[in-house]
Amino acid sequence: MSMPERSEERPPERPHPAVQRDASRFAPRLRQRARFGTLFHGATFAATVVGVVVLVVLLYDVITDGVRHLSWDFLKGFPSRLPARAGILPALVGSVWTLVLTAVIAFPLGVGTAIWLEEYAPASRWKKIVETNISNLAGVPSIVYGILGLAVFVRYMVMGRSILAAAMTLALLILPVIIIASQEAIRAVPGSIRLGAYALGATRWEAIRYHVFPLALPGILTGTILALSRAVGEAAPLIVVGALAFVPFVPTGPLDQFTVLPIQIFNWINEAKVEFHYLAAAAILVLLAVLLTMNAAAILLRNRYSRRF
Amino acid sequence: MAKSKFEPTGAIELEARNLSVLYDSTPAVKSISIRIPDRRVVAFIGPSGCGKSTLLRCFNRMNDLVPGARVEGEALFQGTNLYGPEVDPVDVRRRIGMVFQKPNPFPKSIYDNVAFGPRINGFNGNMDELVEQSLRKAALWDEVKDRLNASALALSGGQQQRLCIARALAVEPEVLLMDEPASALDPIATQKIEDLIYQLKQDYTVVIVTHNMQQAARVSDYTAFLYMGELVEYGETNRLFTNPVEERTEAYITGRFG
Amino acid sequence: MGGSSSRTADPGAVPRRQGQERTPDPGGLSRRHRRERWIGALLILCSAVSILTTVGIVAVLLYESLGFFREISPITFLTGTEWSPQYTSRQYGVLPLVTGSVVIAFIAAAIALPIGLLAAIYLSEYAHERARRVLKPVLEILAGIPTVVYGYFALTFVTPILRSIWPGTEFFNGLSAAVVMGIMIVPMVSSLSEDAMSAVPRALREGAYALGATKYEVATRTVVPAALSGIIASFILAISRAIGETMIVTIAAGAQAKLTLNPLESMQTMTAYIAQTSMGEASQGSVEYRTIFAVGLLLFAITLLMNIISGFVLRRFREVYE
């Protein structure tokens, strides 16, 4: 650097500042606040980790209780008065039946509603009512859906305590979740795609079916799988709809009586003999395995196919 | 490298010595040395992205809040290195205040906005008096004195900015850093802010970043021109604008780029 | 941008120039338009299902409850302190069920709200991006575990611990269920609160830092107050969820309707009553059968009210930052 250039004129003498800066007016207590800050940081971290710790403890508890009862016989067996012979085949089959039927009912209804809301409905009062209604339905306790199912599907429509009644009840339960997730997936598709389709002479439905829907599908499927995984774990509404306590047979049709995995677990927990509690733990492990698979599939789907537009 | 090195006379309040700032190994400020004198207004000008805001934020350690930011060299306040190991940034920020480009009042009442800083810093005097004084210094008292409990968000843009200035002044800083304080405001509000700066320099050292050269010419005693992270020229405002030494300075001032 | 704004009216036939041959239905246009109308109708029907669901819930609950209230006065129902429809004493005062639900929900909230809020503050203000990416999904896992599993955990793990700490604790008790329920609800509070806090603009935090605030002060005296409406809405929703939860309380809290505030005793909640009675032998048309609907109506009304209040709090007090 070269020699500094000196300014010619000197600034006039400045009077002392009019502002009083008496440092004692402030007592910043820096050390104290810093120490407290560290404590607080620790507390927030601990709070976050509490959940993790409980999760680990829970899993440990269930695994140690149930893992020795896991066997092929367990998976293929039927419930029995004797713990040593009991199995979960009817419950597993019942869960699968229910899951498939629920999916078949809820998916078209949910996606159809979402398409209507996002692509067809004018921004009117009616649309607002429908959306508010859906969001309220999402907060209704699951057992109330069971009461609805009991009165309408089991009794009024005389489906009896069947898989069909259960599936319809669960479909209504998870419908709001599917609708909201599908709406988001559809909304994420940029308008330029639609405009491009219209410009080529497509009708509204054609634009949706061939352009918007395929792009939104991964998001829709992810949301649907997550909603279905919730349905798989539900017990309360099915208790009211009438999943049975003791099911010594495998259901073969939608109008058959049935039980599902969570109900079987529930029944075994209620048994007096402690051995049944361990069976319940084993069944829980099976249930968790099913849920893990479904959630992993959903996440894989999202990561693999979701695009940033 | 700045060929023309200007040394302001009088007490030096802030100084940068070979100060560099890197964001994830991208340099934003490249080894700048500059001296800011006590109770004057210094303006940093330059095109977008030249590093003037980054340099400004070194002086109250706001760059600490950016993940991936690394500071090298020294930034001195009254002779002490702000980045020294014993220095608490919380303390620095009370004594070196900042006003931002877009007014950012808290969603609280006008009173609570001004009282926020003093409360946190353990003010033990008469709060009402302090709030009034600060609002007066920011030329806002007369407009709000009857509605101190109203929400600060109900004020106009220019009023909100003056509120932010009052808020900054309430903790009795010695330096006021202003990052394009009037760029989000209409011309009338801008005028009021500029008048305010002229008042404030009696009691505070003011460093103002601005992209508006006319504003720098109106308001500041000294001006520094930055370009691509380097200090190109620094000198008395009048001289810099009428007789710039560096070619790049002249090009910027005459509007050839920027 | 999708939805209504980029919808165009379906193109009608373009008028032809004079002299051009008219080809019958080029591009199948009229057929496509007919299909459009069918599809539009179908989609509206889909949406109607959601409305019908609500209508169905309300109709079903009201219908049977009206039958119930013809025999038992609503005043007795709402203010009576003994509930024993299945016993010969036949008392129909619902307060024991309500207090059961409320005591358990209250304790669950006392656990979930502070932990959830602190966790939200950590994730929003303190955590590095890497930590956030790991911890947030783990908390979501907590929310995804079936409640029957939590019930198992409460009965077989938590209850024995409680009984060793307080020997007078009954085998079925409210505290065990409440503690486990509290943990189950934490992700709901933390997720919604964190969303609210992330929405607070960065400029507000910078303003507070620039005044010499520590990170703790920025988080608790600037960000949390600014996000308060979202945080409180999440609290209300969490409590509503706690009241509506069934399996944990059915498994661990008890089947005896008892008017008590002591969580170490067994207590029956509204949801547990409905579940347990459904498993029983109540015949259709009997008063006992109808109690399911009456209690269900009360439960529905309480949770609906709370959800509406939560939405109201969110909208009315949402902070405007600009």
PDB file of C-alpha atoms in Angstrom, chain B residues 23-256:
ATOM      1  CA  TYR B  23     -19.145 -17.900   2.952  1.00  0.00           C
ATOM      2  CA  ASP B  24     -18.317 -21.569   2.546  1.00  0.00           C
ATOM      3  CA  SER B  25     -14.986 -20.664   0.959  1.00  0.00           C
ATOM      4  CA  THR B  26     -16.506 -18.070  -1.378  1.00  0.00           C
ATOM      5  CA  PRO B  27     -14.920 -14.744  -0.456  1.00  0.00           C
ATOM      6  CA  ALA B  28     -17.365 -11.904   0.056  1.00  0.00           C
ATOM      7  CA  VAL B  29     -14.969  -9.418   1.656  1.00  0.00           C
ATOM      8  CA  LYS B  30     -11.319  -9.542   0.647  1.00  0.00           C
ATOM      9  CA  SER B  31      -8.793  -8.244   3.151  1.00  0.00           C
ATOM     10  CA  ILE B  32     -10.260  -4.808   3.730  1.00  0.00           C
ATOM     11  CA  SER B  33      -8.631  -2.230   5.992  1.00  0.00           C
ATOM     12  CA  ILE B  34     -10.593   0.879   6.837  1.00  0.00           C
ATOM     13  CA  ARG B  35     -10.867   3.340   9.703  1.00  0.00           C
ATOM     14  CA  ILE B  36     -14.138   4.845  10.812  1.00  0.00           C
ATOM     15  CA  PRO B  37     -13.804   8.018  12.866  1.00  0.00           C
ATOM     16  CA  ASP B  38     -15.774   8.849  15.953  1.00  0.00           C
ATOM     17  CA  ARG B  39     -19.103  10.627  15.534  1.00  0.00           C
ATOM     18  CA  ARG B  40     -19.016  10.979  11.808  1.00  0.00           C
ATOM     19  CA  VAL B  41     -21.165   9.437   9.140  1.00  0.00           C
ATOM     20  CA  VAL B  42     -19.367   7.041   6.825  1.00  0.00           C
ATOM     21  CA  ALA B  43     -21.134   5.636   3.793  1.00  0.00           C
ATOM     22  CA  PHE B  44     -20.303   2.341   2.071  1.00  0.00           C
ATOM     23  CA  ILE B  45     -21.335   2.396  -1.556  1.00  0.00           C
ATOM     24  CA  GLY B  46     -20.933  -0.022  -4.397  1.00  0.00           C
ATOM     25  CA  PRO B  47     -22.880  -2.264  -6.783  1.00  0.00           C
ATOM     26  CA  SER B  48     -24.972  -5.188  -5.569  1.00  0.00           C
ATOM     27  CA  GLY B  49     -22.940  -8.010  -4.171  1.00  0.00           C
ATOM     28  CA  CYS B  50     -19.813  -5.938  -3.589  1.00  0.00           C
ATOM     29  CA  GLY B  51     -19.685  -6.921   0.064  1.00  0.00           C
ATOM     30  CA  LYS B  52     -20.729  -3.662   1.690  1.00  0.00           C
ATOM     31  CA  SER B  53     -23.464  -5.231   3.826  1.00  0.00           C
ATOM     32  CA  THR B  54     -21.192  -8.116   4.740  1.00  0.00           C
ATOM     33  CA  LEU B  55     -18.503  -5.691   5.848  1.00  0.00           C
ATOM     34  CA  LEU B  56     -21.032  -3.709   7.845  1.00  0.00           C
ATOM     35  CA  ARG B  57     -22.232  -6.808   9.635  1.00  0.00           C
ATOM     36  CA  CYS B  58     -18.736  -7.632  10.768  1.00  0.00           C
ATOM     37  CA  PHE B  59     -18.855  -4.728  13.127  1.00  0.00           C
ATOM     38  CA  ASN B  60     -21.685  -6.120  15.204  1.00  0.00           C
ATOM     39  CA  ARG B  61     -20.871  -9.757  14.663  1.00  0.00           C
ATOM     40  CA  MET B  62     -24.089 -10.472  12.839  1.00  0.00           C
ATOM     41  CA  ASN B  63     -22.144 -12.653  10.423  1.00  0.00           C
ATOM     42  CA  ASP B  64     -21.843 -15.125  13.291  1.00  0.00           C
ATOM     43  CA  LEU B  65     -25.473 -16.000  12.666  1.00  0.00           C
ATOM     44  CA  VAL B  66     -24.857 -17.172   9.128  1.00  0.00           C
ATOM     45  CA  PRO B  67     -23.893 -20.830   9.056  1.00  0.00           C
ATOM     46  CA  GLY B  68     -20.775 -21.338   7.012  1.00  0.00           C
ATOM     47  CA  ALA B  69     -19.494 -17.788   7.417  1.00  0.00           C
ATOM     48  CA  ARG B  70     -15.849 -17.399   8.370  1.00  0.00           C
ATOM     49  CA  VAL B  71     -14.181 -14.158   9.399  1.00  0.00           C
ATOM     50  CA  GLU B  72     -10.436 -13.564   9.177  1.00  0.00           C
ATOM     51  CA  GLY B  73      -8.444 -10.536  10.202  1.00  0.00           C
ATOM     52  CA  GLU B  74      -9.516  -8.037  12.814  1.00  0.00           C
ATOM     53  CA  ALA B  75     -12.418  -5.746  13.402  1.00  0.00           C
ATOM     54  CA  LEU B  76     -11.653  -3.252  16.129  1.00  0.00           C
ATOM     55  CA  PHE B  77     -13.980  -1.210  18.257  1.00  0.00           C
ATOM     56  CA  GLN B  78     -12.236   1.497  20.259  1.00  0.00           C
ATOM     57  CA  GLY B  79      -9.053  -0.471  19.880  1.00  0.00           C
ATOM     58  CA  THR B  80     -10.355  -3.866  20.975  1.00  0.00           C
ATOM     59  CA  ASN B  81     -10.715  -6.707  18.494  1.00  0.00           C
ATOM     60  CA  LEU B  82     -14.387  -7.627  18.293  1.00  0.00           C
ATOM     61  CA  TYR B  83     -13.462 -11.132  17.258  1.00  0.00           C
ATOM     62  CA  GLY B  84     -11.128 -11.679  20.171  1.00  0.00           C
ATOM     63  CA  PRO B  85     -11.643 -14.768  22.298  1.00  0.00           C
ATOM     64  CA  GLU B  86     -12.852 -12.867  25.369  1.00  0.00           C
ATOM     65  CA  VAL B  87     -15.477 -10.855  23.542  1.00  0.00           C
ATOM     66  CA  ASP B  88     -19.146 -11.740  23.943  1.00  0.00           C
ATOM     67  CA  PRO B  89     -21.115 -10.915  20.793  1.00  0.00           C
ATOM     68  CA  VAL B  90     -24.153 -10.176  22.907  1.00  0.00           C
ATOM     69  CA  ASP B  91     -22.281  -7.309  24.524  1.00  0.00           C
ATOM     70  CA  VAL B  92     -20.986  -6.064  21.172  1.00  0.00           C
ATOM     71  CA  ARG B  93     -24.464  -5.840  19.772  1.00  0.00           C
ATOM     72  CA  ARG B  94     -25.734  -3.684  22.587  1.00  0.00           C
ATOM     73  CA  ARG B  95     -23.003  -1.148  22.085  1.00  0.00           C
ATOM     74  CA  ILE B  96     -23.043  -1.296  18.299  1.00  0.00           C
ATOM     75  CA  GLY B  97     -26.621  -1.085  17.089  1.00  0.00           C
ATOM     76  CA  MET B  98     -28.099  -1.914  13.715  1.00  0.00           C
ATOM     77  CA  VAL B  99     -31.017  -0.802  11.595  1.00  0.00           C
ATOM     78  CA  PHE B 100     -32.055  -3.012   8.708  1.00  0.00           C
ATOM     79  CA  GLN B 101     -33.143  -2.439   5.160  1.00  0.00           C
ATOM     80  CA  LYS B 102     -36.694  -3.510   5.607  1.00  0.00           C
ATOM     81  CA  PRO B 103     -38.242  -2.215   8.820  1.00  0.00           C
ATOM     82  CA  ASN B 104     -38.671  -5.175  11.151  1.00  0.00           C
ATOM     83  CA  PRO B 105     -40.628  -4.065  14.215  1.00  0.00           C
ATOM     84  CA  PHE B 106     -41.725  -6.807  16.542  1.00  0.00           C
ATOM     85  CA  PRO B 107     -45.428  -7.659  16.478  1.00  0.00           C
ATOM     86  CA  LYS B 108     -45.816  -5.932  19.817  1.00  0.00           C
ATOM     87  CA  SER B 109     -46.863  -2.466  20.925  1.00  0.00           C
ATOM     88  CA  ILE B 110     -44.773   0.587  20.086  1.00  0.00           C
ATOM     89  CA  TYR B 111     -43.780   0.886  23.720  1.00  0.00           C
ATOM     90  CA  ASP B 112     -42.765  -2.750  23.991  1.00  0.00           C
ATOM     91  CA  ASN B 113     -40.716  -2.494  20.830  1.00  0.00           C
ATOM     92  CA  VAL B 114     -38.608   0.303  22.244  1.00  0.00           C
ATOM     93  CA  ALA B 115     -38.484  -1.265  25.715  1.00  0.00           C
ATOM     94  CA  PHE B 116     -37.420  -4.691  24.429  1.00  0.00           C
ATOM     95  CA  GLY B 117     -33.702  -3.954  24.238  1.00  0.00           C
ATOM     96  CA  PRO B 118     -33.426  -2.206  27.616  1.00  0.00           C
ATOM     97  CA  ARG B 119     -35.424  -4.934  29.341  1.00  0.00           C
ATOM     98  CA  ILE B 120     -33.172  -7.651  28.043  1.00  0.00           C
ATOM     99  CA  ASN B 121     -30.087  -5.711  28.971  1.00  0.00           C
ATOM    100  CA  GLY B 122     -31.188  -5.176  32.524  1.00  0.00           C
ATOM    101  CA  PHE B 123     -32.120  -1.523  32.408  1.00  0.00           C
ATOM    102  CA  ASN B 124     -32.680  -0.268  35.910  1.00  0.00           C
ATOM    103  CA  GLY B 125     -33.907   3.274  35.390  1.00  0.00           C
ATOM    104  CA  ASN B 126     -37.179   4.877  34.436  1.00  0.00           C
ATOM    105  CA  MET B 127     -38.427   2.961  31.416  1.00  0.00           C
ATOM    106  CA  ASP B 128     -41.128   5.431  30.421  1.00  0.00           C
ATOM    107  CA  GLU B 129     -38.553   8.173  30.294  1.00  0.00           C
ATOM    108  CA  LEU B 130     -36.159   6.085  28.248  1.00  0.00           C
ATOM    109  CA  VAL B 131     -38.884   5.165  25.773  1.00  0.00           C
ATOM    110  CA  GLU B 132     -39.855   8.791  25.367  1.00  0.00           C
ATOM    111  CA  GLN B 133     -36.279   9.958  24.924  1.00  0.00           C
ATOM    112  CA  SER B 134     -35.571   7.293  22.341  1.00  0.00           C
ATOM    113  CA  LEU B 135     -38.691   8.106  20.375  1.00  0.00           C
ATOM    114  CA  ARG B 136     -37.816  11.767  20.464  1.00  0.00           C
ATOM    115  CA  LYS B 137     -34.331  11.119  19.202  1.00  0.00           C
ATOM    116  CA  ALA B 138     -35.839   9.183  16.337  1.00  0.00           C
ATOM    117  CA  ALA B 139     -38.205  12.071  15.580  1.00  0.00           C
ATOM    118  CA  LEU B 140     -41.199   9.840  16.152  1.00  0.00           C
ATOM    119  CA  TRP B 141     -42.443  10.896  19.567  1.00  0.00           C
ATOM    120  CA  ASP B 142     -44.958  13.491  18.447  1.00  0.00           C
ATOM    121  CA  GLU B 143     -46.583  11.082  16.035  1.00  0.00           C
ATOM    122  CA  VAL B 144     -47.052   8.220  18.470  1.00  0.00           C
ATOM    123  CA  LYS B 145     -47.125   9.689  21.940  1.00  0.00           C
ATOM    124  CA  ASP B 146     -50.845   9.143  22.248  1.00  0.00           C
ATOM    125  CA  ARG B 147     -50.817   5.542  21.160  1.00  0.00           C
ATOM    126  CA  LEU B 148     -47.808   3.912  22.681  1.00  0.00           C
ATOM    127  CA  ASN B 149     -49.822   0.771  23.293  1.00  0.00           C
ATOM    128  CA  ALA B 150     -50.951   0.449  19.704  1.00  0.00           C
ATOM    129  CA  SER B 151     -49.396  -2.267  17.596  1.00  0.00           C
ATOM    130  CA  ALA B 152     -46.202  -1.242  15.900  1.00  0.00           C
ATOM    131  CA  LEU B 153     -47.430  -2.891  12.711  1.00  0.00           C
ATOM    132  CA  ALA B 154     -50.126  -0.271  12.332  1.00  0.00           C
ATOM    133  CA  LEU B 155     -47.514   2.371  11.558  1.00  0.00           C
ATOM    134  CA  SER B 156     -46.521   3.383   8.062  1.00  0.00           C
ATOM    135  CA  GLY B 157     -43.275   2.114   6.559  1.00  0.00           C
ATOM    136  CA  GLY B 158     -41.374   5.281   7.341  1.00  0.00           C
ATOM    137  CA  GLN B 159     -42.694   5.371  10.888  1.00  0.00           C
ATOM    138  CA  GLN B 160     -41.785   1.749  11.406  1.00  0.00           C
ATOM    139  CA  GLN B 161     -38.247   2.436  10.343  1.00  0.00           C
ATOM    140  CA  ARG B 162     -37.976   5.346  12.745  1.00  0.00           C
ATOM    141  CA  LEU B 163     -39.365   3.062  15.406  1.00  0.00           C
ATOM    142  CA  CYS B 164     -36.595   0.604  14.623  1.00  0.00           C
ATOM    143  CA  ILE B 165     -34.113   3.432  15.000  1.00  0.00           C
ATOM    144  CA  ALA B 166     -35.663   4.411  18.335  1.00  0.00           C
ATOM    145  CA  ARG B 167     -35.488   0.783  19.390  1.00  0.00           C
ATOM    146  CA  ALA B 168     -31.822   0.634  18.519  1.00  0.00           C
ATOM    147  CA  LEU B 169     -31.094   3.890  20.319  1.00  0.00           C
ATOM    148  CA  ALA B 170     -32.862   2.787  23.476  1.00  0.00           C
ATOM    149  CA  VAL B 171     -29.960   0.590  24.533  1.00  0.00           C
ATOM    150  CA  GLU B 172     -27.644   3.598  24.259  1.00  0.00           C
ATOM    151  CA  PRO B 173     -25.198   2.285  21.715  1.00  0.00           C
ATOM    152  CA  GLU B 174     -22.118   4.158  20.669  1.00  0.00           C
ATOM    153  CA  VAL B 175     -22.282   3.207  17.030  1.00  0.00           C
ATOM    154  CA  LEU B 176     -25.226   2.886  14.713  1.00  0.00           C
ATOM    155  CA  LEU B 177     -24.888   0.625  11.677  1.00  0.00           C
ATOM    156  CA  MET B 178     -27.526   1.201   9.044  1.00  0.00           C
ATOM    157  CA  ASP B 179     -27.986  -1.254   6.201  1.00  0.00           C
ATOM    158  CA  GLU B 180     -29.783   0.624   3.399  1.00  0.00           C
ATOM    159  CA  PRO B 181     -32.242   2.096   5.902  1.00  0.00           C
ATOM    160  CA  ALA B 182     -34.281   4.063   3.422  1.00  0.00           C
ATOM    161  CA  SER B 183     -34.312   1.811   0.375  1.00  0.00           C
ATOM    162  CA  ALA B 184     -37.732   0.391   1.198  1.00  0.00           C
ATOM    163  CA  LEU B 185     -39.270   3.797   1.852  1.00  0.00           C
ATOM    164  CA  ASP B 186     -40.952   6.504  -0.193  1.00  0.00           C
ATOM    165  CA  PRO B 187     -39.103   9.803  -0.862  1.00  0.00           C
ATOM    166  CA  ILE B 188     -40.727  11.733   1.956  1.00  0.00           C
ATOM    167  CA  ALA B 189     -39.954   9.083   4.523  1.00  0.00           C
ATOM    168  CA  THR B 190     -36.452   8.846   3.099  1.00  0.00           C
ATOM    169  CA  GLN B 191     -35.969  12.553   3.618  1.00  0.00           C
ATOM    170  CA  LYS B 192     -36.976  12.223   7.241  1.00  0.00           C
ATOM    171  CA  ILE B 193     -34.512   9.421   7.785  1.00  0.00           C
ATOM    172  CA  GLU B 194     -31.717  11.438   6.200  1.00  0.00           C
ATOM    173  CA  ASP B 195     -32.509  14.417   8.409  1.00  0.00           C
ATOM    174  CA  LEU B 196     -32.443  12.087  11.364  1.00  0.00           C
ATOM    175  CA  ILE B 197     -29.013  10.760  10.448  1.00  0.00           C
ATOM    176  CA  TYR B 198     -27.721  14.290  10.291  1.00  0.00           C
ATOM    177  CA  GLN B 199     -29.012  14.859  13.828  1.00  0.00           C
ATOM    178  CA  LEU B 200     -27.746  11.562  15.137  1.00  0.00           C
ATOM    179  CA  LYS B 201     -24.148  12.101  14.168  1.00  0.00           C
ATOM    180  CA  GLN B 202     -23.707  14.561  16.978  1.00  0.00           C
ATOM    181  CA  ASP B 203     -23.922  11.746  19.430  1.00  0.00           C
ATOM    182  CA  TYR B 204     -23.299   8.539  17.515  1.00  0.00           C
ATOM    183  CA  THR B 205     -20.884   7.159  15.006  1.00  0.00           C
ATOM    184  CA  VAL B 206     -22.959   6.195  11.997  1.00  0.00           C
ATOM    185  CA  VAL B 207     -21.989   3.805   9.231  1.00  0.00           C
ATOM    186  CA  ILE B 208     -24.532   3.596   6.479  1.00  0.00           C
ATOM    187  CA  VAL B 209     -24.645   1.210   3.554  1.00  0.00           C
ATOM    188  CA  THR B 210     -26.480   2.617   0.600  1.00  0.00           C
ATOM    189  CA  HIS B 211     -26.867   1.911  -3.072  1.00  0.00           C
ATOM    190  CA  ASN B 212     -28.121   5.441  -3.600  1.00  0.00           C
ATOM    191  CA  MET B 213     -25.169   7.659  -4.390  1.00  0.00           C
ATOM    192  CA  GLN B 214     -27.075  10.875  -3.983  1.00  0.00           C
ATOM    193  CA  GLN B 215     -28.014   9.791  -0.503  1.00  0.00           C
ATOM    194  CA  ALA B 216     -24.386   9.065   0.322  1.00  0.00           C
ATOM    195  CA  ALA B 217     -23.413  12.450  -1.010  1.00  0.00           C
ATOM    196  CA  ARG B 218     -26.089  14.189   1.030  1.00  0.00           C
ATOM    197  CA  VAL B 219     -25.664  12.463   4.300  1.00  0.00           C
ATOM    198  CA  SER B 220     -22.113  11.276   4.839  1.00  0.00           C
ATOM    199  CA  ASP B 221     -18.823  12.856   5.810  1.00  0.00           C
ATOM    200  CA  TYR B 222     -16.694  10.106   4.343  1.00  0.00           C
ATOM    201  CA  THR B 223     -17.495   7.551   1.693  1.00  0.00           C
ATOM    202  CA  ALA B 224     -15.956   4.184   0.905  1.00  0.00           C
ATOM    203  CA  PHE B 225     -16.447   2.588  -2.488  1.00  0.00           C
ATOM    204  CA  LEU B 226     -16.364  -1.183  -2.530  1.00  0.00           C
ATOM    205  CA  TYR B 227     -16.252  -3.420  -5.551  1.00  0.00           C
ATOM    206  CA  MET B 228     -16.227  -7.234  -5.624  1.00  0.00           C
ATOM    207  CA  GLY B 229     -15.265  -7.515  -1.995  1.00  0.00           C
ATOM    208  CA  GLU B 230     -12.412  -5.022  -2.134  1.00  0.00           C
ATOM    209  CA  LEU B 231     -12.078  -1.470  -0.864  1.00  0.00           C
ATOM    210  CA  VAL B 232     -11.389   0.552  -3.997  1.00  0.00           C
ATOM    211  CA  GLU B 233     -11.418   4.071  -2.660  1.00  0.00           C
ATOM    212  CA  TYR B 234     -12.121   5.825   0.608  1.00  0.00           C
ATOM    213  CA  GLY B 235     -12.118   9.535   1.267  1.00  0.00           C
ATOM    214  CA  GLU B 236     -14.055  12.625   2.090  1.00  0.00           C
ATOM    215  CA  THR B 237     -17.433  12.495   0.452  1.00  0.00           C
ATOM    216  CA  ASN B 238     -17.199  15.756  -1.447  1.00  0.00           C
ATOM    217  CA  ARG B 239     -13.818  14.904  -2.845  1.00  0.00           C
ATOM    218  CA  LEU B 240     -14.716  11.362  -3.761  1.00  0.00           C
ATOM    219  CA  PHE B 241     -17.746  12.360  -5.703  1.00  0.00           C
ATOM    220  CA  THR B 242     -16.242  15.362  -7.477  1.00  0.00           C
ATOM    221  CA  ASN B 243     -12.700  14.161  -7.947  1.00  0.00           C
ATOM    222  CA  PRO B 244     -12.386  10.429  -7.606  1.00  0.00           C
ATOM    223  CA  VAL B 245      -8.874   9.061  -7.770  1.00  0.00           C
ATOM    224  CA  GLU B 246      -9.623   5.556  -8.988  1.00  0.00           C
ATOM    225  CA  GLU B 247     -10.941   4.740 -12.431  1.00  0.00           C
ATOM    226  CA  ARG B 248     -13.421   2.252 -11.117  1.00  0.00           C
ATOM    227  CA  THR B 249     -14.797   4.772  -8.680  1.00  0.00           C
ATOM    228  CA  GLU B 250     -15.342   7.240 -11.459  1.00  0.00           C
ATOM    229  CA  ALA B 251     -16.999   4.583 -13.597  1.00  0.00           C
ATOM    230  CA  TYR B 252     -19.414   3.682 -10.829  1.00  0.00           C
ATOM    231  CA  ILE B 253     -20.216   7.254  -9.919  1.00  0.00           C
ATOM    232  CA  THR B 254     -20.924   8.239 -13.461  1.00  0.00           C
ATOM    233  CA  GLY B 255     -23.212   5.307 -13.834  1.00  0.00           C
ATOM    234  CA  ARG B 256     -21.192   3.223 -16.215  1.00  0.00           C
TER     235      ARG B 256
END
